[in-house]
Short mmCIF file of C-alpha atoms in Angstrom, two decimals:
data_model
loop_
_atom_site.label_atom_id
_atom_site.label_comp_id
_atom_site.label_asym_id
_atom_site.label_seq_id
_atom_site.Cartn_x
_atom_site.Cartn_y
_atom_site.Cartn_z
CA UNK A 1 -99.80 41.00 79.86
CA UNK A 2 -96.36 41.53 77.80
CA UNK A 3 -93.83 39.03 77.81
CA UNK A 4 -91.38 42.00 79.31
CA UNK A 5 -93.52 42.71 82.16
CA UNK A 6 -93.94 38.28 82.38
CA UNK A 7 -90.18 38.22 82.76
CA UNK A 8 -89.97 41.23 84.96
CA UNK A 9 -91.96 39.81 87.55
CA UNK A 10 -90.45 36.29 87.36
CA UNK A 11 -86.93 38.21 88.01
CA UNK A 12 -88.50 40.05 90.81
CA UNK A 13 -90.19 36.45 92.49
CA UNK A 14 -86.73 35.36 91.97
CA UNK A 15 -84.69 38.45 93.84
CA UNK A 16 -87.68 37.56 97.08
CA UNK A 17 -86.78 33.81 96.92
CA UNK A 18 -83.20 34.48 97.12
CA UNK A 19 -83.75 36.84 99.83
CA UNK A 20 -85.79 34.01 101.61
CA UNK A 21 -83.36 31.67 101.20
CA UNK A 22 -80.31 33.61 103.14
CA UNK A 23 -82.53 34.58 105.91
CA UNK A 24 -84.56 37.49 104.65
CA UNK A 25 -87.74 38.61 105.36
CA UNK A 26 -90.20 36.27 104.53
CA UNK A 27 -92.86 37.21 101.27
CA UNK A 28 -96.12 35.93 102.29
CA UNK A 29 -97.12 35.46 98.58
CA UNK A 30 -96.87 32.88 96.11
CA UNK A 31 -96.52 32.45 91.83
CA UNK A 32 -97.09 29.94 89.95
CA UNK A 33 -93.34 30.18 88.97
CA UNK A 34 -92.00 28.90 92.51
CA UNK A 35 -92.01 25.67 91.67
CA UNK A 36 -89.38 25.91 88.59
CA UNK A 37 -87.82 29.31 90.72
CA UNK A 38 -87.09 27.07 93.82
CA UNK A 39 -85.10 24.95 91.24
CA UNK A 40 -82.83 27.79 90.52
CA UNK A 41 -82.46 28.86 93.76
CA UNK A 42 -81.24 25.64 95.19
CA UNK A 43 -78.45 26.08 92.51
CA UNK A 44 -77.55 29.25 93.15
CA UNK A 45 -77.12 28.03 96.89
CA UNK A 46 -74.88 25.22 95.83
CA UNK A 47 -72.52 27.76 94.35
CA UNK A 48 -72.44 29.62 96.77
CA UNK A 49 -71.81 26.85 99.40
CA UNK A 50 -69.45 24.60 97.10
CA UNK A 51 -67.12 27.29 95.71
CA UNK A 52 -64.66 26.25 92.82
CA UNK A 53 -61.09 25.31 94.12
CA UNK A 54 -59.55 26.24 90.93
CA UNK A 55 -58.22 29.39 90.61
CA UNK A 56 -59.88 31.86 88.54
CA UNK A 57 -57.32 33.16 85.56
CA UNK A 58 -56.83 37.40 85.84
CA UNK A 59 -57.46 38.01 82.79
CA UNK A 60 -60.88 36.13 82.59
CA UNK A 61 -62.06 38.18 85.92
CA UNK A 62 -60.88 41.00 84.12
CA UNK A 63 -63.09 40.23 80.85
CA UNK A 64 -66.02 38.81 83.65
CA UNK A 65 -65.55 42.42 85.80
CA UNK A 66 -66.15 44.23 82.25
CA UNK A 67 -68.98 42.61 81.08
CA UNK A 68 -71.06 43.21 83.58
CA UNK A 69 -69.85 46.37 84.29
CA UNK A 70 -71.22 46.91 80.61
CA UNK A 71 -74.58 45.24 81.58
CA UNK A 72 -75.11 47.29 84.86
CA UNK A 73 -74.85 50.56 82.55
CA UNK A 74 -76.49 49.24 80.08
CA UNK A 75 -79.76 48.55 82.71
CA UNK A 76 -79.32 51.86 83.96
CA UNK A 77 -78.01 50.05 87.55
CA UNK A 78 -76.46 52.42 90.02
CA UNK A 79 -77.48 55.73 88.03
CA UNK A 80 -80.07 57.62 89.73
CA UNK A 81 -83.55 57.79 89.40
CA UNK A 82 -84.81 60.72 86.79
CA UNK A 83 -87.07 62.89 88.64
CA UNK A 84 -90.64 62.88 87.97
CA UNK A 85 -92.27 66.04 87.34
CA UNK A 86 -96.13 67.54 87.63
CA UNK A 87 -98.78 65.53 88.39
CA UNK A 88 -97.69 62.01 87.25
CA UNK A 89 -94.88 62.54 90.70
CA UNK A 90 -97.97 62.29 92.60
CA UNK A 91 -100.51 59.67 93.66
CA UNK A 92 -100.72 56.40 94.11
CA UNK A 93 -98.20 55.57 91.20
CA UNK A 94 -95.94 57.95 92.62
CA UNK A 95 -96.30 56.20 96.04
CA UNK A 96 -95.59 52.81 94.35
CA UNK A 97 -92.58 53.77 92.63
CA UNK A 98 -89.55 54.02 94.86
CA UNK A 99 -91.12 50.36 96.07
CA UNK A 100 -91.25 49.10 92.43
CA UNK A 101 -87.99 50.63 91.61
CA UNK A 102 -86.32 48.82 94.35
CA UNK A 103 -87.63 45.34 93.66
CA UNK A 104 -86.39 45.70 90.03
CA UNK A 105 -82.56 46.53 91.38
CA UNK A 106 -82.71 43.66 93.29
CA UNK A 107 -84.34 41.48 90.74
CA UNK A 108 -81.35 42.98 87.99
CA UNK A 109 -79.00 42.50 91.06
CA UNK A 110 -79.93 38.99 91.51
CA UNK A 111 -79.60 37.88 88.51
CA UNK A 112 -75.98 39.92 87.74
CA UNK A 113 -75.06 37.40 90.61
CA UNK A 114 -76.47 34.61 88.70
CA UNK A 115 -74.84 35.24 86.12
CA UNK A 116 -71.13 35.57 88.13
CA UNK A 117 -71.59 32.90 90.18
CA UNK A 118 -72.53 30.62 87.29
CA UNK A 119 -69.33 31.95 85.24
CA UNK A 120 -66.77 31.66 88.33
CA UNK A 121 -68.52 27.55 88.38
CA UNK A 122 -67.75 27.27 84.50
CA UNK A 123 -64.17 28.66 84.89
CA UNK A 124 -63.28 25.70 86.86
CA UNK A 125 -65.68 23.75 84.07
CA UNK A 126 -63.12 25.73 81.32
CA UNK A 127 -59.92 24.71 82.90
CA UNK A 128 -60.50 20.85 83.30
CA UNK A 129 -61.21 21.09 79.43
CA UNK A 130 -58.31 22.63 78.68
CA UNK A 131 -56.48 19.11 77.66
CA UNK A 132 -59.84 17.95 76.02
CA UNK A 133 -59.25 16.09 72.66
CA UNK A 134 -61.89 15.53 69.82
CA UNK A 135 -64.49 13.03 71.09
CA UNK A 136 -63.81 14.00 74.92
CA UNK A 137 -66.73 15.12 76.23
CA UNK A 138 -65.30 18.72 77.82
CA UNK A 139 -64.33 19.13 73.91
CA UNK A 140 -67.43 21.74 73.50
CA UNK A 141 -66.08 23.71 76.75
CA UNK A 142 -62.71 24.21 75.22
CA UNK A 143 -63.77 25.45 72.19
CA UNK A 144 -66.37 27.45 73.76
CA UNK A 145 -63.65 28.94 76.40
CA UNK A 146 -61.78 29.92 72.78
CA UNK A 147 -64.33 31.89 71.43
CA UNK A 148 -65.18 33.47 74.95
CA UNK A 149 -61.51 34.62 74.60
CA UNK A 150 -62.01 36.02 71.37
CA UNK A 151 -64.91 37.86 72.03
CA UNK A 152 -63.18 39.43 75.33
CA UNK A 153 -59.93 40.58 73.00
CA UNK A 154 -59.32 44.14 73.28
CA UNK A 155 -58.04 44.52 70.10
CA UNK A 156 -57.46 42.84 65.98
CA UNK A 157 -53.58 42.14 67.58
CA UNK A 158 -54.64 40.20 70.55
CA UNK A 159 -57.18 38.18 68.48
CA UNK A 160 -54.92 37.74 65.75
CA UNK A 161 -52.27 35.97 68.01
CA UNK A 162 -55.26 34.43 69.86
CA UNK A 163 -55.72 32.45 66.72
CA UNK A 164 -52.35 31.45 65.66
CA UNK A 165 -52.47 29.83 69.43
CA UNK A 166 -55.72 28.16 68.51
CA UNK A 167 -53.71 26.55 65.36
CA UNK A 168 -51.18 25.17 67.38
CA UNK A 169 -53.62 23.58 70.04
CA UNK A 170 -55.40 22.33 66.68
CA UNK A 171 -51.80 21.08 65.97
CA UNK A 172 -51.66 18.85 69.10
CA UNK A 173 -55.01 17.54 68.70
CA UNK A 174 -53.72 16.19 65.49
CA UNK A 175 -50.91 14.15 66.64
CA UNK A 176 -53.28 12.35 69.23
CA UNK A 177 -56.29 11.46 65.77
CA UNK A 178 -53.71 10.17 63.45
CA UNK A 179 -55.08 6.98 62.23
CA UNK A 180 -58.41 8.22 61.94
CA UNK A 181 -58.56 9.77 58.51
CA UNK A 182 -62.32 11.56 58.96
CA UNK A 183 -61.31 13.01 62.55
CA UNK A 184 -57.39 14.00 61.81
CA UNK A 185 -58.84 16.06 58.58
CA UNK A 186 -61.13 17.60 60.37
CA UNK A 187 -58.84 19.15 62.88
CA UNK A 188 -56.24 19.56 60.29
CA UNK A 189 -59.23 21.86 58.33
CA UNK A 190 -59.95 23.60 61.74
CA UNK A 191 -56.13 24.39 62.04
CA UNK A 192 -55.80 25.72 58.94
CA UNK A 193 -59.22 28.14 59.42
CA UNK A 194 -57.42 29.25 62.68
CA UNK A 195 -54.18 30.13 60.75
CA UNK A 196 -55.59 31.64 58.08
CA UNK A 197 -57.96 34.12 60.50
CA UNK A 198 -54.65 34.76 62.61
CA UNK A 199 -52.49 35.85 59.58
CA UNK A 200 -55.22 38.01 58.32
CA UNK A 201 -55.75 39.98 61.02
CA UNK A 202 -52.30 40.34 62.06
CA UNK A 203 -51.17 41.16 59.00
CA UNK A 204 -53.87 43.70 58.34
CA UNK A 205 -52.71 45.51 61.51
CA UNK A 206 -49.27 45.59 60.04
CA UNK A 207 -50.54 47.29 56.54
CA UNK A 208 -52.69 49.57 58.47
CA UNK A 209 -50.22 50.78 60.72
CA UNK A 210 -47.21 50.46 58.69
CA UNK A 211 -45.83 48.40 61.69
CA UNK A 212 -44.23 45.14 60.79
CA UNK A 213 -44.97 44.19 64.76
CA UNK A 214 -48.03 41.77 63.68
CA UNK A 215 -45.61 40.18 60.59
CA UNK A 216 -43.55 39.25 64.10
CA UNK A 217 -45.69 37.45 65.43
CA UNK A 218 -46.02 35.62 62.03
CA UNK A 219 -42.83 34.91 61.64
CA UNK A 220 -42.56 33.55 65.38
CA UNK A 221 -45.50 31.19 64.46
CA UNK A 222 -44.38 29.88 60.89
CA UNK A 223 -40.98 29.08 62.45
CA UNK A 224 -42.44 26.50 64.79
CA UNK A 225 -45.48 25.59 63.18
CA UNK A 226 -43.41 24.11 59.71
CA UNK A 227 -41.54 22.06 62.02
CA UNK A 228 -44.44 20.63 64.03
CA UNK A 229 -46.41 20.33 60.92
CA UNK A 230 -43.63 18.34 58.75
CA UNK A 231 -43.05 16.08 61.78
CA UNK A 232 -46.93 14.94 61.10
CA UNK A 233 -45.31 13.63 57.45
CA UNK A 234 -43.96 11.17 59.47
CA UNK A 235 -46.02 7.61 59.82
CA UNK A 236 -48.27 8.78 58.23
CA UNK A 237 -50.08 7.31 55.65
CA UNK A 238 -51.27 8.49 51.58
CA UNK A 239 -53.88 10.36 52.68
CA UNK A 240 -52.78 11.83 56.17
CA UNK A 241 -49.79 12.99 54.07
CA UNK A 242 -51.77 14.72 51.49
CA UNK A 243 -53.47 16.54 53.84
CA UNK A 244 -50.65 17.63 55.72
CA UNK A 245 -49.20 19.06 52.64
CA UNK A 246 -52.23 21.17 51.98
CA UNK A 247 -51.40 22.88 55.65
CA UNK A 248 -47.92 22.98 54.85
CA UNK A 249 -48.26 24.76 51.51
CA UNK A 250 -50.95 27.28 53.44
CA UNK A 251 -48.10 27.98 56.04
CA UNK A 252 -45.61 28.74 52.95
CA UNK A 253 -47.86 31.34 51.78
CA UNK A 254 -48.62 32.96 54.74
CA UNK A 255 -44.56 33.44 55.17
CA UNK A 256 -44.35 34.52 51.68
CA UNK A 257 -47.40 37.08 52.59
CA UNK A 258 -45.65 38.14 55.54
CA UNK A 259 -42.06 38.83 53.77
CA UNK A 260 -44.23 41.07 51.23
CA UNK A 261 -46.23 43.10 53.75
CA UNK A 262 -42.96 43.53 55.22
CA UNK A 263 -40.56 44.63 52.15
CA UNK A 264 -43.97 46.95 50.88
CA UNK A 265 -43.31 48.84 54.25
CA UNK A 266 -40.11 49.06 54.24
CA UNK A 267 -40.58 51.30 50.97
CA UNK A 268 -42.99 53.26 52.24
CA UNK A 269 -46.13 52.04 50.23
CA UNK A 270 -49.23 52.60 51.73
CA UNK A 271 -52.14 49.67 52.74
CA UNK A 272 -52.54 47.47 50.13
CA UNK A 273 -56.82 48.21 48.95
CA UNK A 274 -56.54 44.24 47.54
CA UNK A 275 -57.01 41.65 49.97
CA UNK A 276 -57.62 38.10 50.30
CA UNK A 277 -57.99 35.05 52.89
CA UNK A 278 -54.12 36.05 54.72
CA UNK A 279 -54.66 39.60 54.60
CA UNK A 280 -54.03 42.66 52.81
CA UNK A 281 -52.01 41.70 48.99
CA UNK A 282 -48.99 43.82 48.82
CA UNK A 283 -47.95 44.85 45.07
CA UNK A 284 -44.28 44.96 44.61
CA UNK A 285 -41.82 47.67 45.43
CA UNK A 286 -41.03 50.43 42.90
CA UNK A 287 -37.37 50.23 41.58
CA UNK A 288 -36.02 53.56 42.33
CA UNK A 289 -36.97 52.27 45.90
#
């Protein structure tokens, strides 16, 4: 016995437990999975009966709606059965099919439901974690609820300014470490990862479509970032202050990276082909330009 058809049948025990357990019609059989199944069922009742009071954010029911739209197609739920042909549509596994068939939908069905009931609980997980600092122990969440973000941008823009707001939550969580050296550096490094990722994306949109839209968005970051950043200059002591200097020089040259992306496309060259961490490297503008 495969491990696919092990898992098939656990997901189809499942679907009849579930069914059970909302008043179905009873299965008068028994695995030796019921035990760990009844487990899961009790939780999915739980969710169902203690529903999250928070409200769930539009935009992540709008990633939620897409994802398992995607896994529905991609498990061939809702499209209809291919016709079997000649003498394999007959007989007993012909008779067993549409039975079989059934069970699976419900079993794929069941756990699609899982799976949104679980991630409707964790948004009201996500949004309690949203003020989280480094230590806290909904710190994992909120950096988890980032990079569920990223992964459900539609496009290099959307992630790029994604980022930048990362940086400035990393910002925050700085001004609450200071005084501890190890843990301000740390968020300080994952700050300057999230700026770094942000201006390279954005600015490679602006290269690529000669659009100086994404060097906006740049400029609308530096501008309040430098401020926030030199502020952290302030009580600090020798080596907070280095290390604030290091993100203050890396937000210098992502301004000065931005001002050439933007004067290259002002004079019409095309995408720069060298790039670094911040993006496309612009050359200089020809002088008869």
């Amino acid at each position: 016995m495969d491990s696919d058809l092990f898992s098939r049948r656990r997901a189809e025990r499942f679907a009849q437990l579930l069914d059970e357990a909302n008043g179905g019609r009873r299965h008068h059989v028994r695995s030796r999975a019921d035990d760990e199944l009844a487990a899961l069922v009790a939780v999915s009742q739980r969710l169902t009966a203690d529903r999250p009071t928070v409200e769930v954010d539009a935009e992540f029911r709008t990633g939620l709606r897409a994802m398992l739209v995607a896994t529905a197609e991609r498990e061939g739920m809702g499209a209809p059965a291919k016709a079997e042909t000649g003498a394999a549509a007959t007989g007993v596994r012909g008779s067993l099919l549409p039975a079989m068939t059934g069970r699976r939908a419900r079993a794929r069905g069941a756990i699609l439901v899982g799976i949104a009931a679980g991630a409707v609980a964790l948004s009201g997980i996500s949004a309690a974690s949203e003020n989280a600092l480094p230590g806290d122990a909904l710190y994992g969440m909120k950096r988890s609820t980032e990079r569920a973000q990223l992964a459900l941008a539609s496009s290099d823009l959307s992630r790029g300014q994604l980022f930048l707001d990362f940086a400035r939550t990393r910002l925050n969580e700085a001004v609450t470490v200071r005084g501890d050296r190890l843990g301000y550096s740390a968020v300080l490094d994952d700050m300057d990862s999230d700026t770094r990722q942000g201006v390279r994306l954005l600015a490679t949109v602006a290269a690529q479509r000669s659009d100086p839209a994404g060097l906006d968005a740049i400029d609308a970051f530096l501008t309040g970032q430098r401020r926030a950043v030199s502020g952290l200059l302030d009580r600090a002591d020798h080596v907070e202050r280095e290390r604030t200097r290091q993100s203050l020089a890396l937000l210098d040259a992502a301004g000065k990276r931005a001002d050439g992306l933007r004067e290259a496309i002002a004079c019409g060259l095309p995408a720069p082909a060298a790039s670094d961490a911040l993006g496309p490297a612009p050359g200089g503008c020809p002088t008869d330009r």
